[in-house]
Amino acid sequence: MVKWDHSEDWFITKYENMQTKSSGERLFKLTLQSDNEEFLSGHIIDGKVLVPATAYLQYIWETFSLMYHGPSIVDVPLEFEDIRFLRATHLTKENTVELIVMIQYGTGHFEITESGTLVCTGIVREIENPQPPEPITVPKESKYPMMTQKDFYKELKLRGYHYQGTFRAVNEARGDGLYGKIKWEYNWVTFMDAMLQIHIIGTDARTLLLPTRIRKLKIFGNLIGKMLNEIPSENKEFEVFVSHSEDRVVCGGIEISGLQASPVGRRKPPGIPVLEKYEFLPHFPTPQLTIADASRICVQLSVENNPSLKMNLVEIDNGKPILLNFVDAVEDLPLINGEFSLLTLNKEVDISGINVLVDGKLQSMTNCHFIIASNILGNNSEFVQMSKSLVEMGYVVCRENCNLDISKMIRPDGFNLIAIIPTTEMEVLVLLQKERKKFYGIPVPIEVSLMDLEYSWMEKARTALSKGPVILYAQNEKFSGILGMVNCLRKEPDGHMVTCVFIDDPRAPPFDVTNQFYKNQLSLGLGVNVYRNGQWGTYRHLQLIMDDIALPRSEHIYGNVLHRGDLSSLNWFEGPLQPKDCDIDIVYSSINFRDVMLATGRLAVEIYGTNRLDQVCVLGFEFAGYNKRTGKRIMSMVPKAGIGSHVEKPAPLIWDVPEKWSLKEAATVPVVYVTVYYAFFVSTKINKGQSILIHAGSGGIGLAAIRVALAYGLKVYTTCSTPQKKKFIMDTFPQIGASQIGNSRDTSFERMIQRETNGKGVDFVLNSLSEDKLLASLRCLGQSGHFLEIGKFDMATDNKLGMGLFLKEITFHAVLADSMLFAPETRLKVSTEGFHIKHQLIKLFSSGTCFNEETDRSRH
Amino acid sequence: MKKLIDQDIERGIVQPLPVTVFPAHELEKAFRFLGGGKHIGKVIVQVREEAKSPATLPVKVISQIYFKPDLIYVIPGGLGGFGLELADWMALRGARQLMLSSSRGISNSYQTFRIA
């Protein structure tokens, strides 16, 4: 009988879900289970599957071509403009994400929403006369190497891009991120995404950047088709070119200009790092240790002597089990798993991670690596049973009373005494190891010496090892690497045939296996033996306890967040500077709003450049302190690291503190007054009799601006957020009446200005408010008014201004006073202005009365 | 109005602002206070008792390792994955002269990229 063969699935184009309504609205249901979208599961960012930015564009493209043409998108040359990606859409294996795509017929404005929230917006239109993109000439020669696909994605992975499957479309990329080759796999989404990937590699950063904006994107589908026909069918790939100066990426008929990406916070790494110190520990006895460290030593000794990936640990309950410490010790070791059992008579016991066996008997336990029991030394019958339950060379941890007299201790038959560990819990742990039954042969001692430049010991060891066990020893060579070498050798097959003796004590007798001193130690059968400071022991990893005591510090320290975006991780850190090389001791560090923005991650550290070296210790750019070289009290503005204890050299923006001020007062001055004077005298020029609206009048800059503006004879209007602040402003500045103070939380101040100025508006606005309040502030300006913008929010988000406002001949000034700090040597003009302000400020500080002269000058 | 301004000049115009001081160990509190927007004037952190105190006010400090720019650090096997990351980390912590050794030399382009 003939049957259809259904064993294979084939793609077929289905038109029914491509039907479009006249409004240009379509619904896309995304699920990773569908064949069409399955490839999206390769777009993994920081461990999560996100809908790639280019997938949104593909949906717009499909919808657009259906509106005007047919389902074949390739025939429609398109141009996207002002695309914004507002939020990421998360895909999981199970969920279905519904994207609603809407394109307006008249304007081509589009938006994509997901469950009511806006995901992506922009404008799309057809290109009337498609011209192939202007080629970018990239220098073919570069000191940067070409990276293979594997290396390219390794680097991206370190940054948090875990691309899989078809998203690994970059075949080759040059290290400078200007040139590469992209595989063509008949998938526009991955192809365009690869263009964005190339862009990433050029920045020296470990931050995770996601595209947030694209100014223009042109797609010439037909061109790609033509180009495809010209290249051989197997290994279809396109060259990609990037130009940073033109801000363009071009690849096979697609051109992306003005790509902006913003850093996103990485999820914290899943594990907590294990912090340990590595030090020599004598065994008979060890110094007093915490029970946690004591457990670690037992477990580590076991791993060193009889390695096993699976450990079986049993404790006989005495009411206060210590097994959990062993659980932690095992979990801190890589690759090793443990099984933990507690034999108890108490039915109530329930400890997570441990099998509690009520009325469990040791007889029923076999192949144990550890048995932990209390007060059993001297009870030989117990040891006979334990010996049966242990693996070969397994351990018994005896919890004994701390008064135990070691010299009187009777070693149970068939066990070796490995270590005696007094703990801080008034207990002694006696570690016993079951003797090895098997005899491997008489070991051959071979000295490993650094002086032996011919490495003759190596050949000897090789020959000896092929016949039987070997003792490798090193004596009186402090820097011998024998411990690490034997550690590696013991991990090889038959590694247990190698024993190490490291004699790091000049008083020890020359190594000789017949000498009783060595004979006794070797009879214990330990893989690694170290003799140091007159005692036998080993090197062990102990817990590194963080120094968390508050102490006065004389070394350099600085304040920073451990995790960006998490204020509770604000801490002081040991800094890189040497206090003796530093000229300045900081007494007071100011905190400015910008620091809060940096610490909370709302302002990216990338403003300090993409170089990661510049991105550490960035908080704080104002302080008051003491110059040790000159003995003067100073106040200053610095580019970074102002929250700290020391500054190396005086910065250009530095002043001596006037006699009458305390350092505490001085710390409040530089940033606010520099900003205000920069705005009032460099960006514009204020004049007597003019009017000004100063927002957030109770903040630092607000107060300083009001003071200066009033001093120069301006009419001041201001805003603040609470009645208390309003009262404060009125108390501080009796010249300002209640009717001149508006609310900074809404736009009602616009009415206040209209009312107070009879509709004329003000001459200046010093603005720090954002969005609708910014636009309302602009409308407060009168004819030829000046807008002084000190906030960064609207600029950073590229919000729009209506040009109609400028019919009043107004001027918009971006006042970014911190720009003076960053590149003073390259932006000479600004920096000289900086000095000019400085000059002016010094005059002002030195005598209050000099304002007369200043005022006169600014009037001309 | 003129009279008022004159009075102000006599008092001095550039004057310190109202200030809230937090001791060094309350760094987080100071940030939250400023972030909360309830303050008037400035927020500062006192780092040391007075100008000539050699040490800071008592604080907890997280230790950090720094490398000296004038020393050469040798990382045997430094071209492996761990070695390259270690070199990267050391460079971030101040090391400027690193020598990576390997038994095989530069064997793939990734190593070349990272060294460049």
PDB file of N, CA and C in Angstrom, chain A residues 567-598:
ATOM      1  N   LEU A 567      22.729  50.961  45.556  1.00  0.00           N
ATOM      2  CA  LEU A 567      23.312  51.898  46.517  1.00  0.00           C
ATOM      3  C   LEU A 567      23.759  51.208  47.799  1.00  0.00           C
ATOM      4  N   SER A 568      23.107  50.079  48.115  1.00  0.00           N
ATOM      5  CA  SER A 568      23.495  49.424  49.371  1.00  0.00           C
ATOM      6  C   SER A 568      24.864  48.774  49.241  1.00  0.00           C
ATOM      7  N   SER A 569      25.417  48.745  48.030  1.00  0.00           N
ATOM      8  CA  SER A 569      26.768  48.191  47.887  1.00  0.00           C
ATOM      9  C   SER A 569      27.822  49.295  47.905  1.00  0.00           C
ATOM     10  N   LEU A 570      27.436  50.487  48.339  1.00  0.00           N
ATOM     11  CA  LEU A 570      28.418  51.568  48.455  1.00  0.00           C
ATOM     12  C   LEU A 570      29.419  51.221  49.543  1.00  0.00           C
ATOM     13  N   ASN A 571      30.681  51.313  49.218  1.00  0.00           N
ATOM     14  CA  ASN A 571      31.707  50.932  50.173  1.00  0.00           C
ATOM     15  C   ASN A 571      32.946  51.776  49.965  1.00  0.00           C
ATOM     16  N   TRP A 572      33.809  51.725  50.937  1.00  0.00           N
ATOM     17  CA  TRP A 572      35.142  52.291  50.762  1.00  0.00           C
ATOM     18  C   TRP A 572      36.057  51.193  50.271  1.00  0.00           C
ATOM     19  N   PHE A 573      36.926  51.538  49.344  1.00  0.00           N
ATOM     20  CA  PHE A 573      37.856  50.568  48.781  1.00  0.00           C
ATOM     21  C   PHE A 573      39.286  51.056  48.984  1.00  0.00           C
ATOM     22  N   GLU A 574      40.180  50.098  49.098  1.00  0.00           N
ATOM     23  CA  GLU A 574      41.585  50.450  49.109  1.00  0.00           C
ATOM     24  C   GLU A 574      41.913  51.032  47.737  1.00  0.00           C
ATOM     25  N   GLY A 575      42.612  52.159  47.703  1.00  0.00           N
ATOM     26  CA  GLY A 575      42.862  52.831  46.434  1.00  0.00           C
ATOM     27  C   GLY A 575      44.279  52.635  45.933  1.00  0.00           C
ATOM     28  N   PRO A 576      44.531  53.049  44.692  1.00  0.00           N
ATOM     29  CA  PRO A 576      45.837  52.802  44.083  1.00  0.00           C
ATOM     30  C   PRO A 576      46.925  53.810  44.479  1.00  0.00           C
ATOM     31  N   LEU A 577      46.557  54.932  45.096  1.00  0.00           N
ATOM     32  CA  LEU A 577      47.567  55.971  45.328  1.00  0.00           C
ATOM     33  C   LEU A 577      48.410  55.682  46.568  1.00  0.00           C
ATOM     34  N   GLN A 578      49.625  56.190  46.553  1.00  0.00           N
ATOM     35  CA  GLN A 578      50.495  56.108  47.722  1.00  0.00           C
ATOM     36  C   GLN A 578      50.388  57.438  48.467  1.00  0.00           C
ATOM     37  N   PRO A 579      49.906  57.442  49.708  1.00  0.00           N
ATOM     38  CA  PRO A 579      49.702  58.723  50.399  1.00  0.00           C
ATOM     39  C   PRO A 579      50.954  59.596  50.428  1.00  0.00           C
ATOM     40  N   LYS A 580      52.138  58.972  50.461  1.00  0.00           N
ATOM     41  CA  LYS A 580      53.337  59.805  50.538  1.00  0.00           C
ATOM     42  C   LYS A 580      53.597  60.563  49.233  1.00  0.00           C
ATOM     43  N   ASP A 581      53.056  60.058  48.130  1.00  0.00           N
ATOM     44  CA  ASP A 581      53.230  60.739  46.845  1.00  0.00           C
ATOM     45  C   ASP A 581      52.131  61.761  46.586  1.00  0.00           C
ATOM     46  N   CYS A 582      51.166  61.862  47.494  1.00  0.00           N
ATOM     47  CA  CYS A 582      50.020  62.723  47.220  1.00  0.00           C
ATOM     48  C   CYS A 582      50.206  64.077  47.874  1.00  0.00           C
ATOM     49  N   ASP A 583      49.814  65.120  47.138  1.00  0.00           N
ATOM     50  CA  ASP A 583      49.940  66.468  47.669  1.00  0.00           C
ATOM     51  C   ASP A 583      48.778  66.823  48.587  1.00  0.00           C
ATOM     52  N   ILE A 584      47.634  66.218  48.325  1.00  0.00           N
ATOM     53  CA  ILE A 584      46.423  66.736  48.964  1.00  0.00           C
ATOM     54  C   ILE A 584      45.720  65.674  49.803  1.00  0.00           C
ATOM     55  N   ASP A 585      45.360  66.049  51.017  1.00  0.00           N
ATOM     56  CA  ASP A 585      44.500  65.221  51.854  1.00  0.00           C
ATOM     57  C   ASP A 585      43.085  65.793  51.778  1.00  0.00           C
ATOM     58  N   ILE A 586      42.119  64.940  51.493  1.00  0.00           N
ATOM     59  CA  ILE A 586      40.734  65.408  51.437  1.00  0.00           C
ATOM     60  C   ILE A 586      40.152  65.400  52.848  1.00  0.00           C
ATOM     61  N   VAL A 587      39.471  66.461  53.196  1.00  0.00           N
ATOM     62  CA  VAL A 587      38.800  66.498  54.498  1.00  0.00           C
ATOM     63  C   VAL A 587      37.294  66.295  54.313  1.00  0.00           C
ATOM     64  N   TYR A 588      36.710  67.037  53.378  1.00  0.00           N
ATOM     65  CA  TYR A 588      35.288  66.854  53.077  1.00  0.00           C
ATOM     66  C   TYR A 588      35.111  66.561  51.594  1.00  0.00           C
ATOM     67  N   SER A 589      34.372  65.511  51.266  1.00  0.00           N
ATOM     68  CA  SER A 589      34.027  65.233  49.876  1.00  0.00           C
ATOM     69  C   SER A 589      32.564  65.587  49.674  1.00  0.00           C
ATOM     70  N   SER A 590      32.266  66.348  48.638  1.00  0.00           N
ATOM     71  CA  SER A 590      30.863  66.661  48.369  1.00  0.00           C
ATOM     72  C   SER A 590      30.251  65.551  47.541  1.00  0.00           C
ATOM     73  N   ILE A 591      28.968  65.341  47.756  1.00  0.00           N
ATOM     74  CA  ILE A 591      28.243  64.417  46.899  1.00  0.00           C
ATOM     75  C   ILE A 591      27.330  65.256  46.032  1.00  0.00           C
ATOM     76  N   ASN A 592      27.455  65.087  44.731  1.00  0.00           N
ATOM     77  CA  ASN A 592      26.603  65.827  43.816  1.00  0.00           C
ATOM     78  C   ASN A 592      25.605  64.880  43.175  1.00  0.00           C
ATOM     79  N   PHE A 593      24.583  65.456  42.582  1.00  0.00           N
ATOM     80  CA  PHE A 593      23.535  64.632  42.008  1.00  0.00           C
ATOM     81  C   PHE A 593      24.091  63.683  40.955  1.00  0.00           C
ATOM     82  N   ARG A 594      25.096  64.186  40.250  1.00  0.00           N
ATOM     83  CA  ARG A 594      25.740  63.376  39.233  1.00  0.00           C
ATOM     84  C   ARG A 594      26.330  62.089  39.814  1.00  0.00           C
ATOM     85  N   ASP A 595      26.864  62.168  41.028  1.00  0.00           N
ATOM     86  CA  ASP A 595      27.409  60.979  41.676  1.00  0.00           C
ATOM     87  C   ASP A 595      26.309  59.956  41.948  1.00  0.00           C
ATOM     88  N   VAL A 596      25.151  60.463  42.375  1.00  0.00           N
ATOM     89  CA  VAL A 596      24.030  59.567  42.640  1.00  0.00           C
ATOM     90  C   VAL A 596      23.611  58.890  41.333  1.00  0.00           C
ATOM     91  N   MET A 597      23.599  59.678  40.248  1.00  0.00           N
ATOM     92  CA  MET A 597      23.232  59.121  38.944  1.00  0.00           C
ATOM     93  C   MET A 597      24.215  58.042  38.503  1.00  0.00           C
ATOM     94  N   LEU A 598      25.493  58.289  38.743  1.00  0.00           N
ATOM     95  CA  LEU A 598      26.507  57.297  38.371  1.00  0.00           C
ATOM     96  C   LEU A 598      26.378  56.046  39.229  1.00  0.00           C
TER      97      LEU A 598
END
